[in-house]
Every structure is written in structure tokens, then in C-alpha cells.
Amino acid sequence: MGLWRQMLRTLPFGPSGRRRGTQGRAFGLWPPCPPLPRLLNATELVSHWTGIFEKRGIPEAQVSSEYIVAHVLGAKTVKCSVIRSIRRERMPVQYILGEWDFQGLSLKMAPPVFIPRPETEELVEWVLEEMSQRPHVIGQDGPRILEVGCGSGAISLSLLTQLPESQVIAVDKEEAAISLTSENAQSYEDPVALDGGDEGMDIITDILTLAPRLLKDSGSIFLEVDPRHPELVSNWLQSQPDLYLNLVAVRKDFYGKPRFLHVQRSGP
Ligand SMILES: C[S@@+](CC[C@H](N)C(=O)[O-])C[C@H]1O[C@@H](n2cnc3c(N)ncnc32)[C@H](O)[C@@H]1O
């Protein structure tokens, strides 16, 4: 672990990356490593560490350093040869890693959606600073924020997590950006908003318990649920015959997961 941490300090996140670090340092009882001459890409880093391992008589120096660099890059099962070839094609390391940090959030990154610049964190900080100085302008309902051109959602999501009372609308003209922002948003959804108890059923059973009082005979409820819920809902409804509710249909979402429920009232 110490070794991986040590190697992380030298990872090549590019001239604009925030994880800069060019100093090699000693680990264990080894004498200090010479400082790296400059930022290295993944392939160069593998060679660098292969050289060090060979000099110190570590067996399988090349393979070891490939796996360690791959692991540090978050791609435990990806051989560095893959990384090497995609780096050769100049694919940004953020796309290779599939994620990138922004304001303490780990966000998914995927081409062709824009990779947020580290400088953009300063914009977020400026907005937060303004907000903290002008609480009277924001009012009781919290700030309402519109981001035009949200890309991966970095700005919107970092504002939303740091101003949890805010309402944020993020728009982009690219479908890929919208879906990446939604995916990233799901990872940072307010846990309370999704907290349905141990099996996630609490809110669903509350709604279904209330339903007979609100629905006409043959009235319907449509629910969007977690894929494990259709079966749980079906079992729960069978155990509650006094509710006179039936699960009449389950539909899959476009990923093929059972996601939508149609529940209908069928009695007094
Ligand atoms: C430079 S990127 C910035 C993305 C994000 N704000 C960030 O800092 O990471 C600009 C984004 O604006 C979007 N965009 C460009 N023109 C737009 C328009 N007319 N309406 C909505 N989005 C637009 C692009 O698709 C792109 O995702």
C-alpha cells in the first residue's frame, strides 16, 4: 500500500492535473529514489519503476510495475499494455481511468463529454463564497441555480453537494453530457432521498398503505423502483389483502431492469 501511495505521487495527470507530483521518494528501507526529471505518462512510469525494481533485484520487474501502475490507475484487471496503447493514441488519462476528482467528488468521465478543468473549481469556490456572503438574497428556499452547458455535471453537482438546500437545473445540448450528468448525480443523490430502510421498501409501503384511502375503485399507482423491489412489492401486497391492491404489471427500463410498477385497487 505504501508503495502504491508512493507511486501515486508520481502519476502523470498532465500539466493541468491537480495530482501533480514529480518527486520520487524512498519507501521501506530503500535509499531515496532520485527525483523524477518531469511528469511521466503511464508507460514511462512503468519503465521508471521497472528500472528501479531491476536495479534492486526484484523478480518480474516489468510485470510487477505494470500491474502496480494499473492498480494505482484504478484498473486492477487492465494490463498496462492496454493503457499504453490508448495513451499512445493520446486518450486523456481521465477517460482511461473513467473517473476524475472535482471538488472532492469522484465523477465518472467518458468521451466525448468535456473533462472539467481544475481551474473550474475556482469558479465553484467563487460562487460558494458569494452565496455565503449573501444569505439574504438566497432566501429560505435556498438558491436556485441554472448551469448551461453542464458537461459531466461537475459544477452543478459540487454546488448541490455543498449547498444541499439548493435547487439546480443543469442543461446541455449534448445527449451524452445529459446522461453522464444524470449518472454522476445518482452517485451523489441525497442519501435521505433514497433511504427506504433496510430493503428500501419503507417509502413504497407507506405509499401503498395510504393508497386505498386515496384511490377510486380501479384507480392506479405507477411507481419507479429499484430492480429488487417488484418481487418484494408483490410479496408484500399478498401479505396485505385488506389493502385490495394488486400488482398488475411490471415494466423494464431501457437497460432491461424491472423498474416500473403498476398497482391497481380492486375492491371496497
Ligand atoms: C467547455 S464544456 C464545459 C462543461 C462543464 N461546465 C465543465 O466545466 O466541465 C461546454 C459544454 O457546453 C455544452 N454546450 C455548448 N453549447 C451549448 C448550448 N447552446 N446549449 C447547451 N449546452 C451547450 C457542450 O455540449 C459542453 O458540454
XYZ file of C-alpha atoms and ligand atoms in Angstrom:
295
model
C 0.000 0.000 0.000
C 2.839 2.311 0.915
C 4.375 1.507 -2.418
C 1.200 2.321 -4.309
C 0.891 5.571 -2.426
C 4.469 6.292 -3.236
C 3.842 5.671 -6.919
C 0.719 7.783 -6.922
C 2.831 10.796 -6.122
C 4.497 10.427 -9.442
C 1.471 9.746 -11.596
C 1.171 11.722 -14.776
C -2.066 13.629 -14.645
C -0.896 16.141 -17.166
C 0.173 19.711 -16.885
C -3.273 20.885 -15.846
C -3.953 17.971 -13.486
C -4.178 18.614 -9.791
C -2.402 15.446 -8.776
C 0.923 16.816 -9.740
C 3.979 15.331 -8.175
C 7.383 14.841 -9.577
C 9.351 13.684 -6.635
C 10.394 10.075 -6.227
C 10.709 9.144 -2.566
C 12.045 6.241 -0.594
C 9.772 3.524 0.684
C 10.539 0.801 3.171
C 14.208 0.672 3.931
C 15.307 1.585 0.435
C 17.534 4.560 -0.069
C 15.798 7.626 -1.512
C 14.928 7.421 -5.208
C 16.234 10.201 -7.401
C 13.623 12.843 -8.211
C 11.774 12.340 -11.481
C 13.005 14.698 -14.171
C 9.455 15.658 -15.230
C 5.880 14.404 -15.268
C 5.723 10.909 -16.716
C 2.968 9.166 -18.618
C 1.830 5.670 -17.613
C 4.229 3.899 -19.961
C 7.165 5.956 -18.793
C 6.202 5.373 -15.214
C 6.180 1.614 -15.782
C 9.673 1.847 -17.318
C 10.837 4.063 -14.492
C 9.718 1.607 -11.831
C 10.845 -1.408 -13.859
C 14.321 0.115 -13.876
C 14.239 0.662 -10.131
C 12.935 -2.848 -9.464
C 15.573 -4.391 -11.729
C 18.345 -2.423 -10.050
C 17.168 -3.686 -6.699
C 16.864 -7.271 -7.884
C 13.088 -7.544 -7.660
C 11.935 -10.533 -9.746
C 9.488 -9.945 -12.624
C 10.246 -6.265 -12.532
C 8.362 -5.353 -15.714
C 5.204 -7.326 -14.949
C 5.164 -6.132 -11.338
C 5.443 -2.495 -12.256
C 2.798 -2.882 -14.975
C 0.331 -4.346 -12.523
C 1.114 -1.844 -9.819
C 0.713 1.111 -12.147
C -2.514 -0.407 -13.491
C -3.758 -0.865 -9.952
C -2.859 2.676 -8.968
C -4.696 3.888 -12.037
C -7.771 2.107 -10.716
C -7.733 -0.545 -13.408
C -6.881 -3.598 -11.345
C -7.529 -6.044 -14.151
C -6.315 -3.953 -17.054
C -2.832 -4.697 -18.223
C -0.659 -1.700 -18.831
C -0.239 -2.742 -22.440
C -3.853 -1.638 -22.933
C -3.170 1.640 -21.186
C -0.007 2.028 -23.169
C -1.792 1.626 -26.469
C -4.623 4.014 -25.626
C -2.191 6.546 -24.245
C -0.267 6.264 -27.477
C -3.440 7.395 -29.195
C -3.396 10.401 -26.851
C -6.541 9.463 -24.983
C -6.698 11.668 -21.873
C -5.911 9.790 -18.701
C -9.275 10.861 -17.231
C -11.063 8.843 -19.906
C -8.742 5.895 -19.360
C -9.406 5.965 -15.621
C -13.095 6.554 -16.280
C -13.295 8.990 -13.414
C -11.861 12.248 -12.168
C -11.967 14.240 -8.971
C -13.607 17.609 -8.847
C -14.226 19.480 -5.605
C -13.865 16.271 -3.614
C -16.371 14.405 -5.805
C -15.265 11.430 -7.815
C -17.091 11.848 -11.111
C -17.433 9.435 -13.963
C -15.777 10.635 -17.162
C -16.487 9.326 -20.627
C -15.723 10.582 -24.096
C -16.887 12.754 -25.748
C -18.037 14.685 -22.684
C -15.768 17.531 -21.641
C -13.344 16.797 -18.776
C -13.706 19.531 -16.157
C -10.675 21.737 -15.788
C -9.073 22.056 -12.372
C -9.397 25.847 -12.759
C -13.156 25.458 -12.868
C -13.020 24.544 -9.190
C -12.168 28.190 -8.609
C -15.431 29.221 -10.239
C -17.341 26.913 -7.896
C -15.457 28.349 -4.929
C -16.295 31.881 -6.052
C -19.988 31.049 -6.288
C -19.906 29.434 -2.841
C -18.130 32.457 -1.428
C -20.768 34.802 -2.860
C -23.547 32.605 -1.515
C -22.091 32.593 1.965
C -21.817 36.384 1.924
C -25.335 36.984 0.700
C -27.676 34.641 2.574
C -30.440 37.302 2.482
C -30.532 37.145 -1.338
C -30.912 33.381 -1.323
C -33.957 33.351 0.949
C -35.459 30.458 2.855
C -35.942 28.107 -0.076
C -32.243 28.017 -0.889
C -30.542 29.167 -4.059
C -31.883 28.241 -7.464
C -29.035 27.546 -9.849
C -29.063 27.063 -13.592
C -25.964 25.676 -15.285
C -25.943 25.996 -19.054
C -23.514 23.513 -20.612
C -23.095 21.101 -17.691
C -20.837 18.511 -19.390
C -20.180 15.842 -16.753
C -22.183 17.793 -14.165
C -19.080 18.761 -12.185
C -20.139 22.332 -11.386
C -23.780 21.554 -10.675
C -23.039 18.549 -8.513
C -20.343 20.223 -6.489
C -22.655 23.190 -5.840
C -25.500 20.868 -4.980
C -23.451 18.827 -2.521
C -22.061 21.932 -0.853
C -25.362 23.790 -0.862
C -27.732 20.917 -0.124
C -30.711 23.250 0.164
C -30.228 24.462 -3.405
C -32.242 23.517 -6.464
C -30.078 23.001 -9.500
C -31.085 22.705 -13.127
C -28.323 21.509 -15.426
C -28.755 21.652 -19.183
C -26.576 20.670 -22.080
C -27.188 20.383 -25.783
C -25.423 17.026 -25.952
C -27.282 13.871 -25.029
C -24.020 12.260 -23.826
C -23.478 15.110 -21.374
C -27.003 14.870 -20.016
C -26.748 11.162 -19.419
C -23.288 11.448 -17.825
C -24.538 14.228 -15.541
C -27.514 12.062 -14.552
C -25.249 9.112 -13.848
C -22.956 11.253 -11.739
C -25.957 12.767 -9.968
C -27.183 9.317 -8.960
C -23.891 8.666 -7.167
C -24.317 11.808 -5.126
C -28.037 11.725 -4.571
C -29.094 12.846 -1.133
C -28.968 9.568 0.826
C -32.139 10.622 2.641
C -33.930 10.948 -0.686
C -33.150 7.327 -1.427
C -33.246 5.929 2.065
C -36.079 3.484 2.098
C -34.965 1.437 5.084
C -33.023 -1.822 5.023
C -34.596 -3.167 1.868
C -35.537 0.242 0.525
C -39.224 -0.597 0.955
C -40.238 1.906 3.649
C -41.419 4.676 1.343
C -43.097 2.219 -1.015
C -45.062 0.515 1.755
C -46.054 3.929 3.185
C -47.468 4.930 -0.196
C -49.250 1.627 -0.683
C -50.721 1.731 2.808
C -52.191 5.154 2.089
C -53.372 4.218 -1.382
C -56.756 2.644 -0.550
C -57.825 5.930 1.042
C -56.785 7.959 -1.989
C -57.670 5.762 -4.933
C -61.021 5.191 -6.548
C -62.006 1.607 -7.268
C -59.758 0.514 -10.142
C -57.561 3.566 -9.503
C -53.855 3.135 -10.285
C -50.462 3.915 -8.843
C -47.359 3.926 -11.040
C -44.063 3.585 -9.210
C -40.434 3.775 -10.259
C -38.453 1.438 -8.011
C -35.182 -0.349 -7.533
C -34.954 -3.567 -9.620
C -35.090 -5.733 -6.483
C -38.436 -4.221 -5.485
C -41.007 -5.725 -7.867
C -40.769 -9.103 -6.175
C -40.714 -7.572 -2.698
C -43.745 -5.408 -3.529
C -45.621 -8.395 -4.920
C -44.938 -10.441 -1.765
C -45.786 -7.546 0.496
C -49.114 -6.893 -1.258
C -50.050 -10.568 -0.933
C -49.468 -10.287 2.785
C -51.782 -7.236 2.971
C -55.101 -8.443 1.480
C -57.024 -5.709 3.329
C -55.456 -3.098 1.075
C -57.214 -4.534 -2.020
C -54.222 -3.672 -4.171
C -52.786 -5.798 -6.961
C -49.505 -5.540 -8.768
C -50.902 -5.718 -12.288
C -47.788 -5.017 -14.371
C -44.029 -4.675 -14.144
C -42.141 -2.939 -16.945
C -38.444 -2.939 -17.664
C -36.391 0.195 -18.207
C -34.200 0.603 -21.277
C -31.385 -1.264 -19.544
C -33.711 -4.267 -19.258
C -34.111 -3.934 -15.478
C -37.538 -4.320 -13.860
C -38.136 -0.718 -12.881
C -41.750 0.425 -13.171
C -44.773 -0.929 -11.351
C -48.472 -0.581 -11.996
C -50.502 -1.225 -8.874
C -54.290 -1.127 -9.046
C -57.016 -1.028 -6.471
C -59.533 -3.794 -6.822
C -62.034 -3.676 -4.042
C -64.041 -1.831 -1.424
C -16.477 23.501 -22.150
S -17.763 22.402 -21.772
C -17.981 22.759 -20.059
C -18.657 21.635 -19.308
C -18.785 21.851 -17.798
N -19.453 23.083 -17.473
C -17.415 21.792 -17.138
O -16.911 22.834 -16.722
O -16.871 20.686 -17.017
C -19.157 23.197 -22.524
C -20.438 22.378 -22.522
O -21.475 23.210 -23.032
C -22.305 22.471 -23.887
N -22.944 23.418 -24.801
C -22.381 24.099 -25.830
N -23.294 24.883 -26.438
C -24.456 24.702 -25.771
C -25.762 25.216 -25.928
N -26.061 26.080 -26.896
N -26.719 24.825 -25.071
C -26.438 23.947 -24.097
N -25.216 23.406 -23.904
C -24.241 23.772 -24.721
C -21.372 21.483 -24.540
O -22.071 20.350 -25.024
C -20.407 21.160 -23.408
O -20.840 20.030 -22.681
